[in-house]
Amino acid sequence: MKAFNISTLMRAQIALFLFTLPLSVNAEWSGGVEGGTVLDGDDSSTSLELILQNQSRPFSQEINAEWLSNQDGFNTYELSYEPKYWFSKMTYAFAEGAIKTFGSASLDDYQRLLGGGVGIELINTETQNLFAEVGAYNITSIVAATEFAPEFNESVVSSGFAVGGSQIVSDLIKLEVDADYLTSDNVDRSTAEAGISVRIPNGALKYSFNYVSSTIGDQDAVSNSSSSISVKYNF
């Protein structure tokens, strides 16, 4: 692991204040705030994420808003919405819409995602969760024209699957694992994340390890990994 530098310490201090932020929602909605910093990897960055969930059946919803700033001060902003319709206690159909902007919170350079699929929740108790999903997505990337390059506009259809689960141990430690795979005509991408959260007053301290592998066409796969620490106003 790389040694801490001054900027990393500043990002960690910002994250440590987040668990004191109050979040008030009505009885049907629950929410949380998570902020953290990448400790090592190809890119050091700071993140802040707001999560709102409504677990009502047969129609449940989740809204995520995330801000990410890397070590060079480059920002990305992402907003996503995922509703689910439950056919039974275990099976559901889901839709997903998301938009991510690059550099600023404007629609000059952005990426949008629209898709959906079906899922199954194999385990759902107070201490355990296990799910699997399959879906298809349309991902469109648009980059504004500059004096050096014309506008870039690309639309790709991808399909894939995701699996994930969590386990709470002794009401103090939460183990989480998530993985997904997306494939299109020219790009294959797989990601995996393993995390451990420790309960603290008003929230939790979480350590995560992330792995990403991408293959473009016939080229060799390119992979990278990173670890991060975050503070959550939610366990």
PDB file of C-alpha atoms in Angstrom:
ATOM      1  CA  MET A   1       0.000   0.000   0.000  1.00  0.00           C
ATOM      2  CA  LYS A   2       1.277   3.459  -0.844  1.00  0.00           C
ATOM      3  CA  ALA A   3       2.312   5.795   1.943  1.00  0.00           C
ATOM      4  CA  PHE A   4      -0.213   8.486   2.902  1.00  0.00           C
ATOM      5  CA  ASN A   5       0.508  11.925   1.457  1.00  0.00           C
ATOM      6  CA  ILE A   6      -0.954  15.245   2.533  1.00  0.00           C
ATOM      7  CA  SER A   7      -3.775  15.230  -0.026  1.00  0.00           C
ATOM      8  CA  THR A   8      -4.821  11.706   0.990  1.00  0.00           C
ATOM      9  CA  LEU A   9      -4.994  12.752   4.628  1.00  0.00           C
ATOM     10  CA  MET A  10      -7.133  15.755   3.715  1.00  0.00           C
ATOM     11  CA  ARG A  11      -9.540  13.534   1.781  1.00  0.00           C
ATOM     12  CA  ALA A  12      -9.750  11.123   4.705  1.00  0.00           C
ATOM     13  CA  GLN A  13     -10.510  13.971   7.101  1.00  0.00           C
ATOM     14  CA  ILE A  14     -13.338  15.133   4.853  1.00  0.00           C
ATOM     15  CA  ALA A  15     -14.770  11.623   4.821  1.00  0.00           C
ATOM     16  CA  LEU A  16     -14.580  11.274   8.605  1.00  0.00           C
ATOM     17  CA  PHE A  17     -16.946  14.197   9.079  1.00  0.00           C
ATOM     18  CA  LEU A  18     -19.681  12.624   6.956  1.00  0.00           C
ATOM     19  CA  PHE A  19     -21.082  10.252   9.552  1.00  0.00           C
ATOM     20  CA  THR A  20     -22.205  13.254  11.635  1.00  0.00           C
ATOM     21  CA  LEU A  21     -24.518  14.462   8.855  1.00  0.00           C
ATOM     22  CA  PRO A  22     -28.178  13.899   9.780  1.00  0.00           C
ATOM     23  CA  LEU A  23     -30.583  12.546   7.166  1.00  0.00           C
ATOM     24  CA  SER A  24     -34.319  12.769   7.774  1.00  0.00           C
ATOM     25  CA  VAL A  25     -36.798  10.985   5.493  1.00  0.00           C
ATOM     26  CA  ASN A  26     -40.351   9.740   5.898  1.00  0.00           C
ATOM     27  CA  ALA A  27     -41.324   6.291   7.118  1.00  0.00           C
ATOM     28  CA  GLU A  28     -41.386   4.727   3.638  1.00  0.00           C
ATOM     29  CA  TRP A  29     -37.946   5.991   2.646  1.00  0.00           C
ATOM     30  CA  SER A  30     -34.603   5.290   4.259  1.00  0.00           C
ATOM     31  CA  GLY A  31     -31.321   6.935   3.370  1.00  0.00           C
ATOM     32  CA  GLY A  32     -27.636   7.155   3.959  1.00  0.00           C
ATOM     33  CA  VAL A  33     -24.559   9.193   3.144  1.00  0.00           C
ATOM     34  CA  GLU A  34     -21.188   7.670   2.319  1.00  0.00           C
ATOM     35  CA  GLY A  35     -17.925   9.498   1.735  1.00  0.00           C
ATOM     36  CA  GLY A  36     -14.440   8.163   1.289  1.00  0.00           C
ATOM     37  CA  THR A  37     -11.038   8.233  -0.325  1.00  0.00           C
ATOM     38  CA  VAL A  38      -9.009   5.834  -2.454  1.00  0.00           C
ATOM     39  CA  LEU A  39      -5.945   4.699  -0.527  1.00  0.00           C
ATOM     40  CA  ASP A  40      -4.030   3.134  -3.407  1.00  0.00           C
ATOM     41  CA  GLY A  41      -4.517   2.300  -7.067  1.00  0.00           C
ATOM     42  CA  ASP A  42      -4.076   3.973 -10.424  1.00  0.00           C
ATOM     43  CA  ASP A  43      -6.041   7.062  -9.425  1.00  0.00           C
ATOM     44  CA  SER A  44      -6.411   8.661  -6.002  1.00  0.00           C
ATOM     45  CA  SER A  45      -9.832  10.227  -5.525  1.00  0.00           C
ATOM     46  CA  THR A  46     -12.459  11.422  -3.073  1.00  0.00           C
ATOM     47  CA  SER A  47     -16.132  10.465  -3.263  1.00  0.00           C
ATOM     48  CA  LEU A  48     -19.418  11.497  -1.692  1.00  0.00           C
ATOM     49  CA  GLU A  49     -22.614   9.504  -2.261  1.00  0.00           C
ATOM     50  CA  LEU A  50     -26.237  10.000  -1.209  1.00  0.00           C
ATOM     51  CA  ILE A  51     -28.488   6.922  -1.222  1.00  0.00           C
ATOM     52  CA  LEU A  52     -32.298   6.905  -0.840  1.00  0.00           C
ATOM     53  CA  GLN A  53     -34.345   3.686  -0.753  1.00  0.00           C
ATOM     54  CA  ASN A  54     -38.009   2.784  -0.578  1.00  0.00           C
ATOM     55  CA  GLN A  55     -38.405  -0.935   0.119  1.00  0.00           C
ATOM     56  CA  SER A  56     -42.201  -1.064  -0.228  1.00  0.00           C
ATOM     57  CA  ARG A  57     -43.642  -4.039  -2.136  1.00  0.00           C
ATOM     58  CA  PRO A  58     -44.603  -4.693  -4.855  1.00  0.00           C
ATOM     59  CA  PHE A  59     -42.921  -1.463  -6.086  1.00  0.00           C
ATOM     60  CA  SER A  60     -39.561  -0.536  -4.568  1.00  0.00           C
ATOM     61  CA  GLN A  61     -37.151   2.235  -5.590  1.00  0.00           C
ATOM     62  CA  GLU A  62     -33.568   3.402  -5.135  1.00  0.00           C
ATOM     63  CA  ILE A  63     -31.987   6.773  -5.957  1.00  0.00           C
ATOM     64  CA  ASN A  64     -28.228   7.400  -5.926  1.00  0.00           C
ATOM     65  CA  ALA A  65     -26.344  10.668  -6.353  1.00  0.00           C
ATOM     66  CA  GLU A  66     -22.526  10.560  -6.388  1.00  0.00           C
ATOM     67  CA  TRP A  67     -19.714  13.107  -6.707  1.00  0.00           C
ATOM     68  CA  LEU A  68     -16.158  11.960  -7.438  1.00  0.00           C
ATOM     69  CA  SER A  69     -13.037  14.163  -7.539  1.00  0.00           C
ATOM     70  CA  ASN A  70      -9.615  12.807  -8.501  1.00  0.00           C
ATOM     71  CA  GLN A  71      -6.177  13.996  -7.421  1.00  0.00           C
ATOM     72  CA  ASP A  72      -6.019  16.467 -10.343  1.00  0.00           C
ATOM     73  CA  GLY A  73      -9.285  18.128  -9.343  1.00  0.00           C
ATOM     74  CA  PHE A  74     -11.297  16.558 -12.194  1.00  0.00           C
ATOM     75  CA  ASN A  75     -14.918  15.983 -11.134  1.00  0.00           C
ATOM     76  CA  THR A  76     -17.601  13.544 -12.214  1.00  0.00           C
ATOM     77  CA  TYR A  77     -21.246  13.633 -11.120  1.00  0.00           C
ATOM     78  CA  GLU A  78     -23.678  10.733 -11.445  1.00  0.00           C
ATOM     79  CA  LEU A  79     -27.400  10.411 -10.753  1.00  0.00           C
ATOM     80  CA  SER A  80     -29.213   7.075 -11.056  1.00  0.00           C
ATOM     81  CA  TYR A  81     -32.710   5.721 -10.452  1.00  0.00           C
ATOM     82  CA  GLU A  82     -33.663   2.035 -10.179  1.00  0.00           C
ATOM     83  CA  PRO A  83     -37.285   0.932  -9.646  1.00  0.00           C
ATOM     84  CA  LYS A  84     -38.256  -2.715  -9.106  1.00  0.00           C
ATOM     85  CA  TYR A  85     -41.565  -4.501  -9.485  1.00  0.00           C
ATOM     86  CA  TRP A  86     -41.809  -7.659  -7.366  1.00  0.00           C
ATOM     87  CA  PHE A  87     -43.701 -10.574  -8.911  1.00  0.00           C
ATOM     88  CA  SER A  88     -43.219 -12.638  -5.767  1.00  0.00           C
ATOM     89  CA  LYS A  89     -41.279 -12.596  -2.524  1.00  0.00           C
ATOM     90  CA  MET A  90     -38.106 -13.565  -4.406  1.00  0.00           C
ATOM     91  CA  THR A  91     -38.386 -12.470  -8.070  1.00  0.00           C
ATOM     92  CA  TYR A  92     -38.610  -9.019  -9.641  1.00  0.00           C
ATOM     93  CA  ALA A  93     -38.193  -6.980 -12.797  1.00  0.00           C
ATOM     94  CA  PHE A  94     -36.053  -3.857 -12.659  1.00  0.00           C
ATOM     95  CA  ALA A  95     -35.334  -0.808 -14.765  1.00  0.00           C
ATOM     96  CA  GLU A  96     -32.345   1.517 -14.486  1.00  0.00           C
ATOM     97  CA  GLY A  97     -31.612   5.007 -15.716  1.00  0.00           C
ATOM     98  CA  ALA A  98     -28.411   6.927 -15.025  1.00  0.00           C
ATOM     99  CA  ILE A  99     -26.543   9.968 -16.249  1.00  0.00           C
ATOM    100  CA  LYS A 100     -22.901  10.818 -15.547  1.00  0.00           C
ATOM    101  CA  THR A 101     -21.241  14.126 -16.400  1.00  0.00           C
ATOM    102  CA  PHE A 102     -17.506  14.730 -16.721  1.00  0.00           C
ATOM    103  CA  GLY A 103     -15.672  17.880 -15.610  1.00  0.00           C
ATOM    104  CA  SER A 104     -18.740  19.770 -14.404  1.00  0.00           C
ATOM    105  CA  ALA A 105     -22.398  19.231 -13.580  1.00  0.00           C
ATOM    106  CA  SER A 106     -23.521  20.109 -17.114  1.00  0.00           C
ATOM    107  CA  LEU A 107     -24.470  18.214 -20.249  1.00  0.00           C
ATOM    108  CA  ASP A 108     -21.391  19.141 -22.294  1.00  0.00           C
ATOM    109  CA  ASP A 109     -19.619  15.802 -21.819  1.00  0.00           C
ATOM    110  CA  TYR A 110     -21.760  13.021 -20.427  1.00  0.00           C
ATOM    111  CA  GLN A 111     -22.776   9.387 -20.504  1.00  0.00           C
ATOM    112  CA  ARG A 112     -26.309   8.074 -20.100  1.00  0.00           C
ATOM    113  CA  LEU A 113     -27.533   4.556 -19.401  1.00  0.00           C
ATOM    114  CA  LEU A 114     -30.987   3.054 -19.897  1.00  0.00           C
ATOM    115  CA  GLY A 115     -31.807  -0.583 -19.324  1.00  0.00           C
ATOM    116  CA  GLY A 116     -33.487  -3.241 -17.289  1.00  0.00           C
ATOM    117  CA  GLY A 117     -33.845  -6.930 -16.610  1.00  0.00           C
ATOM    118  CA  VAL A 118     -34.966  -9.508 -14.074  1.00  0.00           C
ATOM    119  CA  GLY A 119     -33.577 -10.561 -10.725  1.00  0.00           C
ATOM    120  CA  ILE A 120     -33.974 -13.020  -7.904  1.00  0.00           C
ATOM    121  CA  GLU A 121     -33.353 -12.455  -4.201  1.00  0.00           C
ATOM    122  CA  LEU A 122     -32.322 -15.834  -2.862  1.00  0.00           C
ATOM    123  CA  ILE A 123     -31.834 -14.686   0.750  1.00  0.00           C
ATOM    124  CA  ASN A 124     -33.239 -11.613   2.491  1.00  0.00           C
ATOM    125  CA  THR A 125     -33.063 -11.553   6.288  1.00  0.00           C
ATOM    126  CA  GLU A 126     -31.951  -8.992   8.859  1.00  0.00           C
ATOM    127  CA  THR A 127     -28.412 -10.386   8.741  1.00  0.00           C
ATOM    128  CA  GLN A 128     -28.065 -11.932   5.255  1.00  0.00           C
ATOM    129  CA  ASN A 129     -28.724 -10.977   1.647  1.00  0.00           C
ATOM    130  CA  LEU A 130     -27.989 -12.736  -1.654  1.00  0.00           C
ATOM    131  CA  PHE A 131     -29.217 -11.743  -5.135  1.00  0.00           C
ATOM    132  CA  ALA A 132     -28.577 -12.299  -8.849  1.00  0.00           C
ATOM    133  CA  GLU A 133     -29.650 -10.230 -11.873  1.00  0.00           C
ATOM    134  CA  VAL A 134     -29.478 -10.386 -15.679  1.00  0.00           C
ATOM    135  CA  GLY A 135     -30.155  -7.386 -17.893  1.00  0.00           C
ATOM    136  CA  ALA A 136     -29.505  -5.387 -21.048  1.00  0.00           C
ATOM    137  CA  TYR A 137     -28.467  -1.731 -21.327  1.00  0.00           C
ATOM    138  CA  ASN A 138     -28.059   1.034 -23.878  1.00  0.00           C
ATOM    139  CA  ILE A 139     -25.063   3.231 -23.018  1.00  0.00           C
ATOM    140  CA  THR A 140     -24.575   6.508 -24.909  1.00  0.00           C
ATOM    141  CA  SER A 141     -21.446   8.655 -24.560  1.00  0.00           C
ATOM    142  CA  ILE A 142     -21.370  12.244 -25.871  1.00  0.00           C
ATOM    143  CA  VAL A 143     -18.320  14.545 -25.859  1.00  0.00           C
ATOM    144  CA  ALA A 144     -18.745  18.164 -26.970  1.00  0.00           C
ATOM    145  CA  ALA A 145     -16.822  19.415 -30.000  1.00  0.00           C
ATOM    146  CA  THR A 146     -13.641  21.437 -29.454  1.00  0.00           C
ATOM    147  CA  GLU A 147     -11.328  23.394 -31.732  1.00  0.00           C
ATOM    148  CA  PHE A 148      -9.182  20.252 -31.951  1.00  0.00           C
ATOM    149  CA  ALA A 149     -11.801  17.514 -32.353  1.00  0.00           C
ATOM    150  CA  PRO A 150     -15.391  17.066 -33.564  1.00  0.00           C
ATOM    151  CA  GLU A 151     -18.240  15.946 -31.324  1.00  0.00           C
ATOM    152  CA  PHE A 152     -18.055  12.323 -30.251  1.00  0.00           C
ATOM    153  CA  ASN A 153     -21.356  10.446 -30.043  1.00  0.00           C
ATOM    154  CA  GLU A 154     -21.393   6.681 -29.486  1.00  0.00           C
ATOM    155  CA  SER A 155     -24.229   4.374 -28.494  1.00  0.00           C
ATOM    156  CA  VAL A 156     -23.558   0.794 -27.375  1.00  0.00           C
ATOM    157  CA  VAL A 157     -25.913  -2.024 -26.380  1.00  0.00           C
ATOM    158  CA  SER A 158     -24.546  -4.262 -23.609  1.00  0.00           C
ATOM    159  CA  SER A 159     -25.876  -7.259 -21.729  1.00  0.00           C
ATOM    160  CA  GLY A 160     -24.671  -9.008 -18.633  1.00  0.00           C
ATOM    161  CA  PHE A 161     -25.295 -10.197 -15.112  1.00  0.00           C
ATOM    162  CA  ALA A 162     -24.623  -9.160 -11.526  1.00  0.00           C
ATOM    163  CA  VAL A 163     -24.444 -11.060  -8.243  1.00  0.00           C
ATOM    164  CA  GLY A 164     -24.024  -9.789  -4.705  1.00  0.00           C
ATOM    165  CA  GLY A 165     -24.517 -10.524  -1.064  1.00  0.00           C
ATOM    166  CA  SER A 166     -23.900  -9.406   2.492  1.00  0.00           C
ATOM    167  CA  GLN A 167     -23.537 -10.969   5.943  1.00  0.00           C
ATOM    168  CA  ILE A 168     -23.738  -9.208   9.320  1.00  0.00           C
ATOM    169  CA  VAL A 169     -21.635 -10.793  12.065  1.00  0.00           C
ATOM    170  CA  SER A 170     -22.476 -10.161  15.739  1.00  0.00           C
ATOM    171  CA  ASP A 171     -24.230  -6.894  14.809  1.00  0.00           C
ATOM    172  CA  LEU A 172     -20.798  -5.225  14.595  1.00  0.00           C
ATOM    173  CA  ILE A 173     -19.251  -6.320  11.302  1.00  0.00           C
ATOM    174  CA  LYS A 174     -20.803  -6.439   7.830  1.00  0.00           C
ATOM    175  CA  LEU A 175     -19.193  -8.358   4.955  1.00  0.00           C
ATOM    176  CA  GLU A 176     -20.214  -7.441   1.390  1.00  0.00           C
ATOM    177  CA  VAL A 177     -19.349  -8.866  -2.034  1.00  0.00           C
ATOM    178  CA  ASP A 178     -20.578  -7.605  -5.424  1.00  0.00           C
ATOM    179  CA  ALA A 179     -19.569  -8.596  -8.961  1.00  0.00           C
ATOM    180  CA  ASP A 180     -20.874  -7.893 -12.453  1.00  0.00           C
ATOM    181  CA  TYR A 181     -20.018  -8.595 -16.081  1.00  0.00           C
ATOM    182  CA  LEU A 182     -21.075  -6.611 -19.167  1.00  0.00           C
ATOM    183  CA  THR A 183     -20.394  -7.509 -22.782  1.00  0.00           C
ATOM    184  CA  SER A 184     -21.017  -5.721 -26.092  1.00  0.00           C
ATOM    185  CA  ASP A 185     -19.826  -6.101 -29.692  1.00  0.00           C
ATOM    186  CA  ASN A 186     -16.407  -4.652 -28.910  1.00  0.00           C
ATOM    187  CA  VAL A 187     -15.938  -4.401 -25.143  1.00  0.00           C
ATOM    188  CA  ASP A 188     -16.104  -6.870 -22.257  1.00  0.00           C
ATOM    189  CA  ARG A 189     -15.917  -5.479 -18.721  1.00  0.00           C
ATOM    190  CA  SER A 190     -15.996  -7.212 -15.362  1.00  0.00           C
ATOM    191  CA  THR A 191     -15.867  -5.647 -11.909  1.00  0.00           C
ATOM    192  CA  ALA A 192     -15.749  -7.011  -8.389  1.00  0.00           C
ATOM    193  CA  GLU A 193     -15.801  -5.390  -4.960  1.00  0.00           C
ATOM    194  CA  ALA A 194     -15.305  -6.880  -1.511  1.00  0.00           C
ATOM    195  CA  GLY A 195     -15.915  -4.771   1.577  1.00  0.00           C
ATOM    196  CA  ILE A 196     -15.928  -4.998   5.338  1.00  0.00           C
ATOM    197  CA  SER A 197     -17.799  -2.474   7.496  1.00  0.00           C
ATOM    198  CA  VAL A 198     -17.354  -1.967  11.239  1.00  0.00           C
ATOM    199  CA  ARG A 199     -20.123  -0.293  13.183  1.00  0.00           C
ATOM    200  CA  ILE A 200     -19.216   3.040  14.823  1.00  0.00           C
ATOM    201  CA  PRO A 201     -21.448   5.676  16.478  1.00  0.00           C
ATOM    202  CA  ASN A 202     -23.977   7.004  13.914  1.00  0.00           C
ATOM    203  CA  GLY A 203     -22.724   4.778  11.121  1.00  0.00           C
ATOM    204  CA  ALA A 204     -19.898   2.532   9.966  1.00  0.00           C
ATOM    205  CA  LEU A 205     -16.290   2.586   8.827  1.00  0.00           C
ATOM    206  CA  LYS A 206     -15.832   0.591   5.605  1.00  0.00           C
ATOM    207  CA  TYR A 207     -12.769  -0.790   3.827  1.00  0.00           C
ATOM    208  CA  SER A 208     -13.222  -1.902   0.197  1.00  0.00           C
ATOM    209  CA  PHE A 209     -11.109  -3.668  -2.406  1.00  0.00           C
ATOM    210  CA  ASN A 210     -12.081  -3.138  -6.065  1.00  0.00           C
ATOM    211  CA  TYR A 211     -10.993  -4.988  -9.202  1.00  0.00           C
ATOM    212  CA  VAL A 212     -11.803  -4.003 -12.813  1.00  0.00           C
ATOM    213  CA  SER A 213     -10.893  -5.854 -16.014  1.00  0.00           C
ATOM    214  CA  SER A 214     -11.662  -4.632 -19.552  1.00  0.00           C
ATOM    215  CA  THR A 215     -11.077  -6.210 -22.953  1.00  0.00           C
ATOM    216  CA  ILE A 216     -11.452  -4.182 -26.170  1.00  0.00           C
ATOM    217  CA  GLY A 217     -11.787  -6.229 -29.334  1.00  0.00           C
ATOM    218  CA  ASP A 218      -8.964  -8.730 -29.755  1.00  0.00           C
ATOM    219  CA  GLN A 219      -6.603  -6.851 -27.437  1.00  0.00           C
ATOM    220  CA  ASP A 220      -5.296  -8.299 -24.196  1.00  0.00           C
ATOM    221  CA  ALA A 221      -7.350  -7.630 -21.085  1.00  0.00           C
ATOM    222  CA  VAL A 222      -6.386  -4.552 -19.068  1.00  0.00           C
ATOM    223  CA  SER A 223      -6.996  -4.775 -15.336  1.00  0.00           C
ATOM    224  CA  ASN A 224      -6.461  -2.574 -12.305  1.00  0.00           C
ATOM    225  CA  SER A 225      -7.283  -2.724  -8.628  1.00  0.00           C
ATOM    226  CA  SER A 226      -7.639  -0.248  -5.800  1.00  0.00           C
ATOM    227  CA  SER A 227      -8.502  -0.097  -2.122  1.00  0.00           C
ATOM    228  CA  SER A 228     -10.490   2.592  -0.376  1.00  0.00           C
ATOM    229  CA  ILE A 229     -11.807   3.609   3.011  1.00  0.00           C
ATOM    230  CA  SER A 230     -15.105   5.353   3.639  1.00  0.00           C
ATOM    231  CA  VAL A 231     -17.431   6.468   6.398  1.00  0.00           C
ATOM    232  CA  LYS A 232     -21.170   5.733   6.105  1.00  0.00           C
ATOM    233  CA  TYR A 233     -24.130   7.350   7.843  1.00  0.00           C
ATOM    234  CA  ASN A 234     -25.728   3.909   7.764  1.00  0.00           C
ATOM    235  CA  PHE A 235     -24.703   0.352   8.649  1.00  0.00           C
TER     236      PHE A 235
END
